[in-house]
mmCIF file of C-alpha atoms (C1' of nucleotides) in Angstrom:
data_model
loop_
_atom_site.group_PDB
_atom_site.id
_atom_site.type_symbol
_atom_site.label_atom_id
_atom_site.label_comp_id
_atom_site.label_asym_id
_atom_site.label_seq_id
_atom_site.Cartn_x
_atom_site.Cartn_y
_atom_site.Cartn_z
ATOM 1 C CA MET A 1 -26.979 10.053 39.753
ATOM 2 C CA GLU A 2 -25.807 12.087 36.253
ATOM 3 C CA PRO A 3 -24.744 9.504 34.004
ATOM 4 C CA PRO A 4 -21.167 9.842 32.843
ATOM 5 C CA PRO A 5 -20.701 12.451 30.308
ATOM 6 C CA PRO A 6 -19.821 10.123 27.092
ATOM 7 C CA ALA A 7 -16.722 12.633 26.143
ATOM 8 C CA PRO A 8 -15.394 15.473 28.812
ATOM 9 C CA GLN A 9 -13.790 17.334 25.890
ATOM 10 C CA PRO A 10 -15.813 17.918 22.708
ATOM 11 C CA PRO A 11 -15.865 14.121 21.123
ATOM 12 C CA VAL A 12 -12.958 14.777 18.208
ATOM 13 C CA ASP A 13 -14.665 14.102 15.017
ATOM 14 C CA LEU A 14 -14.101 10.693 14.538
ATOM 15 C CA ALA A 15 -15.334 10.784 11.029
ATOM 16 C CA ALA A 16 -13.466 13.436 10.016
ATOM 17 C CA LEU A 17 -10.063 12.617 11.804
ATOM 18 C CA ALA A 18 -10.368 9.545 10.328
ATOM 19 C CA ASP A 19 -10.809 10.632 7.000
ATOM 20 C CA GLN A 20 -8.177 13.087 7.125
ATOM 21 C CA LEU A 21 -5.916 9.922 8.319
ATOM 22 C CA ARG A 22 -6.717 7.215 5.662
ATOM 23 C CA PRO A 23 -5.698 9.726 2.391
ATOM 24 C CA ALA A 24 -2.066 10.636 4.136
ATOM 25 C CA VAL A 25 -1.350 7.016 5.396
ATOM 26 C CA LEU A 26 -2.399 6.470 2.008
ATOM 27 C CA LYS A 27 -0.313 8.148 -0.019
ATOM 28 C CA LEU A 28 2.369 7.836 2.456
ATOM 29 C CA SER A 29 2.203 4.656 1.824
ATOM 30 C CA ARG A 30 2.086 4.499 -2.206
ATOM 31 C CA HIS A 31 5.110 6.771 -1.543
ATOM 32 C CA LEU A 32 6.767 3.821 1.068
ATOM 33 C CA ARG A 33 5.909 1.544 -2.286
ATOM 34 C CA ARG A 34 7.264 3.591 -4.649
ATOM 35 C CA GLU A 35 10.225 4.512 -2.950
ATOM 36 C CA ALA A 36 12.007 1.562 -1.225
ATOM 37 C CA GLN A 37 11.861 -0.282 -5.065
ATOM 38 C CA LYS A 38 14.170 2.561 -6.726
ATOM 39 C CA VAL A 39 16.383 1.552 -3.097
ATOM 40 C CA GLY A 40 15.699 -2.624 -4.464
ATOM 41 C CA VAL A 41 14.058 -3.615 -0.610
ATOM 42 C CA SER A 42 11.368 -3.224 0.430
ATOM 43 C CA ALA A 43 10.923 -1.196 4.403
ATOM 44 C CA LEU A 44 9.186 -4.443 5.119
ATOM 45 C CA ASP A 45 12.284 -6.322 4.645
ATOM 46 C CA ALA A 46 14.511 -3.884 6.642
ATOM 47 C CA GLN A 47 11.887 -4.200 9.308
ATOM 48 C CA LEU A 48 12.021 -7.470 9.402
ATOM 49 C CA LEU A 49 15.847 -7.963 9.314
ATOM 50 C CA GLY A 50 15.720 -5.425 12.403
ATOM 51 C CA MET A 51 13.069 -7.642 14.170
ATOM 52 C CA ILE A 52 14.462 -11.000 13.799
ATOM 53 C CA LYS A 53 17.832 -9.118 14.783
ATOM 54 C CA LEU A 54 16.584 -7.848 17.590
ATOM 55 C CA SER A 55 14.714 -11.741 18.647
ATOM 56 C CA PRO A 56 16.535 -14.856 16.554
ATOM 57 C CA GLY A 57 14.437 -17.656 17.024
ATOM 58 C CA ALA A 58 11.483 -16.894 16.102
ATOM 59 C CA GLY A 59 9.220 -18.023 14.095
ATOM 60 C CA VAL A 60 7.518 -16.807 11.588
ATOM 61 C CA SER A 61 3.775 -17.007 13.430
ATOM 62 C CA ASP A 62 5.763 -14.354 15.723
ATOM 63 C CA LEU A 63 6.175 -12.519 13.144
ATOM 64 C CA ALA A 64 2.882 -11.978 11.500
ATOM 65 C CA ASP A 65 1.216 -11.726 14.089
ATOM 66 C CA LEU A 66 3.971 -8.484 15.000
ATOM 67 C CA GLU A 67 3.120 -7.180 11.915
ATOM 68 C CA GLN A 68 -0.034 -8.497 11.805
ATOM 69 C CA MET A 69 -0.446 -9.831 8.547
ATOM 70 C CA SER A 70 -0.905 -14.131 6.922
ATOM 71 C CA ARG A 71 1.643 -16.706 8.096
ATOM 72 C CA PRO A 72 1.717 -17.499 4.597
ATOM 73 C CA SER A 73 3.334 -13.294 3.450
ATOM 74 C CA MET A 74 5.259 -13.819 5.883
ATOM 75 C CA SER A 75 5.988 -17.355 5.186
ATOM 76 C CA ALA A 76 6.946 -16.223 0.806
ATOM 77 C CA HIS A 77 8.867 -12.625 2.220
ATOM 78 C CA LEU A 78 10.894 -15.015 4.773
ATOM 79 C CA LYS A 79 11.596 -17.550 1.655
ATOM 80 C CA ARG A 80 12.446 -13.941 -0.525
ATOM 81 C CA LEU A 81 14.662 -13.502 2.366
ATOM 82 C CA GLU A 82 16.809 -16.410 3.044
ATOM 83 C CA ALA A 83 16.436 -17.290 -0.718
ATOM 84 C CA ALA A 84 18.886 -14.008 -0.411
ATOM 85 C CA GLY A 85 20.960 -15.367 2.018
ATOM 86 C CA TRP A 86 19.938 -12.963 4.558
ATOM 87 C CA LEU A 87 18.800 -15.531 7.184
ATOM 88 C CA THR A 88 18.288 -19.093 8.227
ATOM 89 C CA ARG A 89 16.399 -21.177 9.532
ATOM 90 C CA GLN A 90 17.736 -22.241 13.102
ATOM 91 C CA ALA A 91 18.267 -26.866 13.909
ATOM 92 C CA ASN A 92 15.585 -26.148 16.190
ATOM 93 C CA ALA A 93 16.779 -25.314 19.933
ATOM 94 C CA PRO A 94 17.381 -28.966 22.575
ATOM 95 C CA GLY A 95 13.822 -30.015 23.826
ATOM 96 C CA GLY A 96 12.653 -27.797 21.081
ATOM 97 C CA ASP A 97 9.021 -27.797 18.790
ATOM 98 C CA LYS A 98 10.261 -29.696 15.547
ATOM 99 C CA ARG A 99 6.958 -27.541 14.214
ATOM 100 C CA ARG A 100 8.547 -24.475 15.148
ATOM 101 C CA VAL A 101 11.623 -22.706 12.404
ATOM 102 C CA GLY A 102 13.975 -20.871 14.183
ATOM 103 C CA LEU A 103 14.824 -17.504 12.497
ATOM 104 C CA VAL A 104 18.116 -15.993 12.134
ATOM 105 C CA LEU A 105 20.269 -13.145 10.133
ATOM 106 C CA THR A 106 23.841 -14.305 8.332
ATOM 107 C CA PRO A 107 26.524 -11.993 8.510
ATOM 108 C CA LYS A 108 25.570 -11.492 4.945
ATOM 109 C CA GLY A 109 22.160 -10.364 5.672
ATOM 110 C CA ALA A 110 23.997 -7.813 9.848
ATOM 111 C CA GLN A 111 25.680 -6.683 7.348
ATOM 112 C CA ALA A 112 23.187 -5.912 4.616
ATOM 113 C CA LEU A 113 21.387 -4.858 7.616
ATOM 114 C CA LEU A 114 23.273 -2.181 8.581
ATOM 115 C CA ALA A 115 23.837 -1.351 4.978
ATOM 116 C CA ILE A 116 20.278 -0.425 4.744
ATOM 117 C CA LYS A 117 20.594 1.139 7.815
ATOM 118 C CA ARG A 118 23.184 3.480 7.233
ATOM 119 C CA SER A 119 21.829 4.538 3.838
ATOM 120 C CA ARG A 120 18.400 6.431 6.220
ATOM 121 C CA ASN A 121 19.263 9.025 3.655
ATOM 122 C CA ASP A 122 15.848 8.426 2.242
ATOM 123 C CA TRP A 123 12.784 9.985 0.349
ATOM 124 C CA LEU A 124 10.114 9.503 3.970
ATOM 125 C CA ALA A 125 13.513 10.582 5.980
ATOM 126 C CA ALA A 126 14.276 13.550 3.887
ATOM 127 C CA ARG A 127 11.139 14.548 3.616
ATOM 128 C CA LEU A 128 10.911 15.078 7.225
ATOM 129 C CA ALA A 129 14.019 16.756 7.595
ATOM 130 C CA ALA A 130 11.401 19.902 5.062
ATOM 131 C CA LEU A 131 9.226 20.527 8.257
ATOM 132 C CA SER A 132 10.468 22.684 10.948
ATOM 133 C CA ALA A 133 11.354 21.699 14.017
ATOM 134 C CA SER A 134 7.343 22.217 15.654
ATOM 135 C CA GLU A 135 5.813 20.504 13.471
ATOM 136 C CA LEU A 136 8.204 17.674 13.735
ATOM 137 C CA CYS A 137 7.565 17.588 17.344
ATOM 138 C CA ALA A 138 3.557 17.242 16.686
ATOM 139 C CA LEU A 139 3.996 14.559 14.370
ATOM 140 C CA ALA A 140 6.309 12.809 16.791
ATOM 141 C CA ALA A 141 3.297 13.233 19.467
ATOM 142 C CA GLY A 142 0.926 11.939 17.790
ATOM 143 C CA LEU A 143 2.660 9.319 16.981
ATOM 144 C CA ALA A 144 2.556 6.917 20.119
ATOM 145 C CA PRO A 145 -1.575 7.672 18.909
ATOM 146 C CA LEU A 146 -0.966 6.176 15.502
ATOM 147 C CA GLY A 147 1.364 3.376 16.659
ATOM 148 C CA ARG A 148 -1.913 2.628 19.682
ATOM 149 C CA LEU A 149 -4.249 2.569 16.821
ATOM 150 C CA VAL A 150 -2.524 -1.221 15.458
ATOM 151 C CA GLU A 151 -1.117 -2.274 18.546
ATOM 152 C CA VAL A 152 -2.003 -6.571 18.337
ATOM 153 C CA LYS A 153 -4.773 -7.066 20.664
ATOM 154 C CA SER A 154 -3.374 -9.417 24.176
ATOM 155 C CA MET B 1 28.848 36.905 12.344
ATOM 156 C CA GLU B 2 27.982 33.258 13.335
ATOM 157 C CA PRO B 3 26.389 31.270 10.854
ATOM 158 C CA PRO B 4 22.430 30.231 11.644
ATOM 159 C CA PRO B 5 22.994 27.347 13.657
ATOM 160 C CA PRO B 6 21.605 24.027 12.069
ATOM 161 C CA ALA B 7 18.477 23.970 14.221
ATOM 162 C CA PRO B 8 17.396 25.840 16.975
ATOM 163 C CA GLN B 9 16.118 23.138 19.162
ATOM 164 C CA PRO B 10 18.598 18.983 19.546
ATOM 165 C CA PRO B 11 17.153 18.462 15.629
ATOM 166 C CA VAL B 12 14.760 16.202 16.592
ATOM 167 C CA ASP B 13 16.286 12.539 15.644
ATOM 168 C CA LEU B 14 15.041 11.831 10.986
ATOM 169 C CA ALA B 15 15.802 8.654 11.506
ATOM 170 C CA ALA B 16 14.724 7.708 14.645
ATOM 171 C CA LEU B 17 11.627 9.219 13.614
ATOM 172 C CA ALA B 18 11.773 7.177 10.412
ATOM 173 C CA ASP B 19 11.693 4.470 12.128
ATOM 174 C CA GLN B 20 9.167 4.943 14.662
ATOM 175 C CA LEU B 21 6.664 6.441 11.508
ATOM 176 C CA ARG B 22 7.391 3.770 8.626
ATOM 177 C CA PRO B 23 6.349 0.386 10.878
ATOM 178 C CA ALA B 24 2.944 2.337 11.393
ATOM 179 C CA VAL B 25 1.231 3.550 8.647
ATOM 180 C CA LEU B 26 2.365 -0.045 6.485
ATOM 181 C CA LYS B 27 0.867 -1.236 9.047
ATOM 182 C CA LEU B 28 -2.157 0.480 9.010
ATOM 183 C CA SER B 29 -1.907 0.695 5.790
ATOM 184 C CA ARG B 30 -2.520 -2.821 5.767
ATOM 185 C CA HIS B 31 -4.604 -2.836 7.722
ATOM 186 C CA LEU B 32 -6.927 0.012 5.297
ATOM 187 C CA ARG B 33 -6.892 -2.549 2.543
ATOM 188 C CA ARG B 34 -7.998 -5.687 4.798
ATOM 189 C CA GLU B 35 -10.975 -3.797 5.819
ATOM 190 C CA ALA B 36 -11.855 -1.949 1.890
ATOM 191 C CA GLN B 37 -11.680 -5.318 1.111
ATOM 192 C CA LYS B 38 -14.505 -7.241 2.894
ATOM 193 C CA VAL B 39 -16.605 -3.498 2.353
ATOM 194 C CA GLY B 40 -16.099 -4.009 -1.049
ATOM 195 C CA VAL B 41 -15.433 -0.302 -1.780
ATOM 196 C CA SER B 42 -11.946 0.699 -1.613
ATOM 197 C CA ALA B 43 -11.075 3.722 0.670
ATOM 198 C CA LEU B 44 -10.105 5.176 -2.888
ATOM 199 C CA ASP B 45 -12.498 5.269 -4.295
ATOM 200 C CA ALA B 46 -13.961 6.687 -2.259
ATOM 201 C CA GLN B 47 -11.135 9.174 -1.972
ATOM 202 C CA LEU B 48 -11.714 9.167 -5.740
ATOM 203 C CA LEU B 49 -15.380 9.755 -6.245
ATOM 204 C CA GLY B 50 -15.794 12.711 -3.040
ATOM 205 C CA MET B 51 -12.662 14.202 -5.078
ATOM 206 C CA ILE B 52 -14.987 14.063 -8.769
ATOM 207 C CA LYS B 53 -17.938 15.454 -6.565
ATOM 208 C CA LEU B 54 -16.103 18.314 -5.579
ATOM 209 C CA SER B 55 -14.193 19.190 -9.052
ATOM 210 C CA PRO B 56 -16.485 18.302 -10.878
ATOM 211 C CA GLY B 57 -15.306 18.315 -15.032
ATOM 212 C CA ALA B 58 -11.438 16.832 -13.381
ATOM 213 C CA GLY B 59 -9.170 15.187 -15.946
ATOM 214 C CA VAL B 60 -7.478 11.713 -14.924
ATOM 215 C CA SER B 61 -4.080 13.726 -14.483
ATOM 216 C CA ASP B 62 -5.729 16.341 -12.282
ATOM 217 C CA LEU B 63 -6.366 13.393 -10.151
ATOM 218 C CA ALA B 64 -3.302 11.238 -10.776
ATOM 219 C CA ASP B 65 -1.517 14.767 -9.296
ATOM 220 C CA LEU B 66 -3.176 15.266 -6.082
ATOM 221 C CA GLU B 67 -3.084 11.038 -6.503
ATOM 222 C CA GLN B 68 0.667 11.583 -6.349
ATOM 223 C CA MET B 69 -0.046 8.890 -8.557
ATOM 224 C CA SER B 70 1.292 7.434 -11.595
ATOM 225 C CA ARG B 71 -1.608 7.955 -15.377
ATOM 226 C CA PRO B 72 -2.827 5.634 -15.941
ATOM 227 C CA SER B 73 -2.961 3.597 -12.590
ATOM 228 C CA MET B 74 -5.268 6.531 -12.273
ATOM 229 C CA SER B 75 -6.918 5.927 -16.036
ATOM 230 C CA ALA B 76 -7.551 1.923 -14.507
ATOM 231 C CA HIS B 77 -9.390 3.383 -11.756
ATOM 232 C CA LEU B 78 -12.053 5.798 -13.289
ATOM 233 C CA LYS B 79 -12.535 2.482 -16.260
ATOM 234 C CA ARG B 80 -13.182 0.778 -12.592
ATOM 235 C CA LEU B 81 -15.357 3.723 -11.224
ATOM 236 C CA GLU B 82 -17.290 4.383 -14.353
ATOM 237 C CA ALA B 83 -17.939 0.625 -15.577
ATOM 238 C CA ALA B 84 -19.149 0.177 -12.017
ATOM 239 C CA GLY B 85 -21.922 3.505 -12.825
ATOM 240 C CA TRP B 86 -20.084 6.132 -10.655
ATOM 241 C CA LEU B 87 -18.607 8.517 -12.948
ATOM 242 C CA THR B 88 -19.128 9.374 -16.554
ATOM 243 C CA ARG B 89 -17.165 10.976 -18.911
ATOM 244 C CA GLN B 90 -18.147 14.763 -20.142
ATOM 245 C CA ALA B 91 -18.210 16.072 -23.153
ATOM 246 C CA ASN B 92 -15.447 18.294 -24.641
ATOM 247 C CA ALA B 93 -16.907 21.542 -22.701
ATOM 248 C CA PRO B 94 -17.198 24.344 -25.309
ATOM 249 C CA GLY B 95 -14.014 25.166 -26.714
ATOM 250 C CA GLY B 96 -12.647 22.125 -25.104
ATOM 251 C CA ASP B 97 -9.455 20.396 -25.526
ATOM 252 C CA LYS B 98 -10.482 17.246 -26.851
ATOM 253 C CA ARG B 99 -7.787 14.809 -25.291
ATOM 254 C CA ARG B 100 -9.293 15.572 -21.891
ATOM 255 C CA VAL B 101 -11.659 14.057 -20.424
ATOM 256 C CA GLY B 102 -14.529 15.968 -17.923
ATOM 257 C CA LEU B 103 -15.156 13.043 -15.139
ATOM 258 C CA VAL B 104 -18.907 13.490 -13.579
ATOM 259 C CA LEU B 105 -21.057 11.383 -10.672
ATOM 260 C CA THR B 106 -23.201 9.857 -11.607
ATOM 261 C CA PRO B 107 -26.702 10.577 -9.528
ATOM 262 C CA LYS B 108 -25.683 6.787 -8.513
ATOM 263 C CA GLY B 109 -22.093 7.601 -8.000
ATOM 264 C CA ALA B 110 -23.529 10.936 -5.565
ATOM 265 C CA GLN B 111 -25.597 8.330 -4.226
ATOM 266 C CA ALA B 112 -22.463 5.683 -3.691
ATOM 267 C CA LEU B 113 -20.558 7.941 -2.023
ATOM 268 C CA LEU B 114 -23.193 8.835 0.403
ATOM 269 C CA ALA B 115 -23.725 4.988 0.867
ATOM 270 C CA ILE B 116 -19.837 5.185 2.396
ATOM 271 C CA LYS B 117 -19.754 8.041 4.739
ATOM 272 C CA ARG B 118 -22.825 6.799 6.479
ATOM 273 C CA SER B 119 -22.135 3.798 6.581
ATOM 274 C CA ARG B 120 -17.786 5.408 7.317
ATOM 275 C CA ASN B 121 -18.682 3.074 11.390
ATOM 276 C CA ASP B 122 -15.552 1.520 9.216
ATOM 277 C CA TRP B 123 -13.170 0.104 11.352
ATOM 278 C CA LEU B 124 -10.652 2.880 11.740
ATOM 279 C CA ALA B 125 -13.406 4.882 13.075
ATOM 280 C CA ALA B 126 -14.123 2.431 15.406
ATOM 281 C CA ARG B 127 -10.570 2.268 16.334
ATOM 282 C CA LEU B 128 -10.208 5.699 16.610
ATOM 283 C CA ALA B 129 -13.193 5.177 19.292
ATOM 284 C CA ALA B 130 -10.903 3.110 21.359
ATOM 285 C CA LEU B 131 -8.233 6.764 21.628
ATOM 286 C CA SER B 132 -8.575 8.446 25.018
ATOM 287 C CA ALA B 133 -9.726 12.078 24.290
ATOM 288 C CA SER B 134 -5.075 13.291 24.701
ATOM 289 C CA GLU B 135 -4.524 10.718 21.979
ATOM 290 C CA LEU B 136 -6.986 11.397 20.083
ATOM 291 C CA CYS B 137 -5.292 15.729 20.242
ATOM 292 C CA ALA B 138 -2.537 13.969 19.794
ATOM 293 C CA LEU B 139 -2.887 12.446 16.669
ATOM 294 C CA ALA B 140 -5.111 15.393 15.761
ATOM 295 C CA ALA B 141 -1.899 18.245 16.238
ATOM 296 C CA GLY B 142 -0.127 15.522 14.492
ATOM 297 C CA LEU B 143 -1.827 15.049 10.987
ATOM 298 C CA ALA B 144 -1.163 18.760 9.743
ATOM 299 C CA PRO B 145 2.746 17.887 9.378
ATOM 300 C CA LEU B 146 1.349 14.152 8.078
ATOM 301 C CA GLY B 147 -0.551 15.990 4.889
ATOM 302 C CA ARG B 148 2.994 18.280 4.842
ATOM 303 C CA LEU B 149 4.715 14.630 4.167
ATOM 304 C CA VAL B 150 2.815 13.709 0.939
ATOM 305 C CA GLU B 151 2.380 18.258 -0.342
ATOM 306 C CA VAL B 152 2.459 18.023 -3.907
ATOM 307 C CA LYS B 153 4.874 20.361 -4.531
ATOM 308 C CA SER B 154 3.916 22.970 -6.946
ATOM 309 C "C1'" DG C 1 -3.755 -43.802 20.144
ATOM 310 C "C1'" DT C 2 -6.316 -40.520 18.130
ATOM 311 C "C1'" DA C 3 -8.452 -36.110 18.115
ATOM 312 C "C1'" DG C 4 -7.815 -31.626 17.500
ATOM 313 C "C1'" DA C 5 -5.065 -27.668 17.996
ATOM 314 C "C1'" DT C 6 -0.172 -25.073 16.087
ATOM 315 C "C1'" DA C 7 3.501 -24.286 12.624
ATOM 316 C "C1'" DG C 8 4.127 -23.923 8.954
ATOM 317 C "C1'" DT C 9 4.352 -23.730 2.830
ATOM 318 C "C1'" DT C 10 1.558 -24.970 -1.492
ATOM 319 C "C1'" DA C 11 -1.074 -23.382 -4.929
ATOM 320 C "C1'" DG C 12 -3.996 -19.795 -6.800
ATOM 321 C "C1'" DG C 13 -6.080 -15.837 -7.343
ATOM 322 C "C1'" DC C 14 -6.790 -10.263 -6.439
ATOM 323 C "C1'" DT C 15 -5.833 -6.176 -5.444
ATOM 324 C "C1'" DT C 16 -2.755 -2.274 -6.327
ATOM 325 C "C1'" DC C 17 0.713 0.300 -9.218
ATOM 326 C "C1'" DC C 18 3.874 1.053 -11.843
ATOM 327 C "C1'" DT C 19 6.676 2.017 -17.224
ATOM 328 C "C1'" DA C 20 6.477 1.563 -22.271
ATOM 329 C "C1'" DA C 21 4.278 2.158 -26.171
ATOM 330 C "C1'" DT C 22 0.645 4.065 -28.467
ATOM 331 C "C1'" DA C 23 -3.039 7.323 -30.478
ATOM 332 C "C1'" DT C 24 -6.421 11.258 -30.390
ATOM 333 C "C1'" DG C 25 -5.194 15.856 -30.268
ATOM 334 C "C1'" DT C 26 -3.162 21.244 -29.085
ATOM 335 C "C1'" DT C 27 0.573 24.066 -30.013
ATOM 336 C "C1'" DG C 28 4.592 26.776 -31.559
ATOM 337 C "C1'" DA C 29 7.538 28.950 -34.919
ATOM 338 C "C1'" DA C 30 9.764 27.967 -39.420
ATOM 339 C "C1'" DT D 1 0.287 26.447 -43.331
ATOM 340 C "C1'" DT D 2 2.961 22.299 -41.753
ATOM 341 C "C1'" DC D 3 5.374 20.432 -38.892
ATOM 342 C "C1'" DA D 4 7.803 19.498 -34.829
ATOM 343 C "C1'" DA D 5 7.147 19.547 -29.737
ATOM 344 C "C1'" DC D 6 4.340 18.964 -25.910
ATOM 345 C "C1'" DA D 7 0.383 16.711 -23.636
ATOM 346 C "C1'" DT D 8 -3.886 13.904 -22.474
ATOM 347 C "C1'" DA D 9 -5.283 9.783 -22.426
ATOM 348 C "C1'" DT D 10 -5.698 4.391 -22.267
ATOM 349 C "C1'" DT D 11 -3.308 -0.603 -23.544
ATOM 350 C "C1'" DA D 12 0.276 -4.175 -22.777
ATOM 351 C "C1'" DG D 13 3.003 -6.028 -19.647
ATOM 352 C "C1'" DG D 14 4.592 -6.732 -15.461
ATOM 353 C "C1'" DA D 15 6.174 -6.875 -10.027
ATOM 354 C "C1'" DA D 16 4.977 -7.100 -5.587
ATOM 355 C "C1'" DG D 17 1.749 -7.318 -1.233
ATOM 356 C "C1'" DC D 18 -1.286 -9.813 0.683
ATOM 357 C "C1'" DC D 19 -5.296 -13.540 1.046
ATOM 358 C "C1'" DT D 20 -7.847 -17.624 1.693
ATOM 359 C "C1'" DA D 21 -7.856 -22.410 0.993
ATOM 360 C "C1'" DA D 22 -5.344 -26.224 1.795
ATOM 361 C "C1'" DC D 23 -1.657 -29.577 2.893
ATOM 362 C "C1'" DT D 24 2.098 -31.252 5.608
ATOM 363 C "C1'" DA D 25 4.606 -32.667 10.223
ATOM 364 C "C1'" DT D 26 4.378 -32.303 14.293
ATOM 365 C "C1'" DC D 27 2.450 -32.113 19.550
ATOM 366 C "C1'" DT D 28 -0.636 -32.498 23.310
ATOM 367 C "C1'" DA D 29 -4.421 -34.858 25.915
ATOM 368 C "C1'" DC D 30 -7.266 -37.935 27.366
#
DNA sequence: GTAGATAGTTAGGCTTCCTAATATGTTGAA
DNA sequence: TTCAACATATTAGGAAGCCTAACTATCTAC
């Protein structure tokens, strides 16, 4: 008879959580951008290369959706990566859609990706190394829900 | 005699953790920026107002350090907030340093801050509301170490 | 075929952030 | 006291990243 209680637990103050999460994320992303600039390759670039490596032939829209970014923005990033010689636009697959571009890594791009990953002694990893094991566990555990926050809605 | 082992636990793959954290943070900050633009007040603005409210008389450098941002960047933000009529530069305190500016909220600024906080039914809180209680707990627990990542070194 | 959806690009603009240089004020040591 | 070194803040100029609107080319369905 009684309606289900809104939440079994005291419902965790969402606003407070948001107010803690927001500044941390903003500061962290500032740092990431700054560090990336020193290195010359942005975190996004590395990620895009990785994504293309994993699913070669992906299109601009696919990547834009995955990264939750506008198509023009993604297009510009890819243009830059192509100009760097790190990826190419594949001729359309047989029976293919002539509108689509099939993005694939060049050997140079694959090499660049490896180099980036190898030099992942970067700022973030260094900062992580300063945390205790239990802190790292907590962080790792919190990562899944964090990921869900930015999940693509199906 | 034996040297202390590098880590009692298998040392949590820092690189893997970083590779998970980075994209989540980047995506989230993109979302935050996009949403903030719709509303017209950036998350940083709100935060600055809050910081000034808590410690009136703070200087540009203080805030820049807290937010871990260059002084010119902070200066520009504050200029914008001042132009909006949300804060003023106090005349120097008695016996004060004439270089420093003492930042204080105007009544209008305090009001704006309240309005912003009240309308914290924003995107992030909404997204958080979609998580389960246990996910929220995990997220909340992970927040402390996340904060430590961007902590100011003393 | 032709209307509408889809893939991608171009054009133009905004925000946020940075470094380098400058103006002004403070302090300490010769 | 006077001047060099330092600190605070701003101005100037520029780069990165993102967006919307508008356009081209292609595809699908009627």
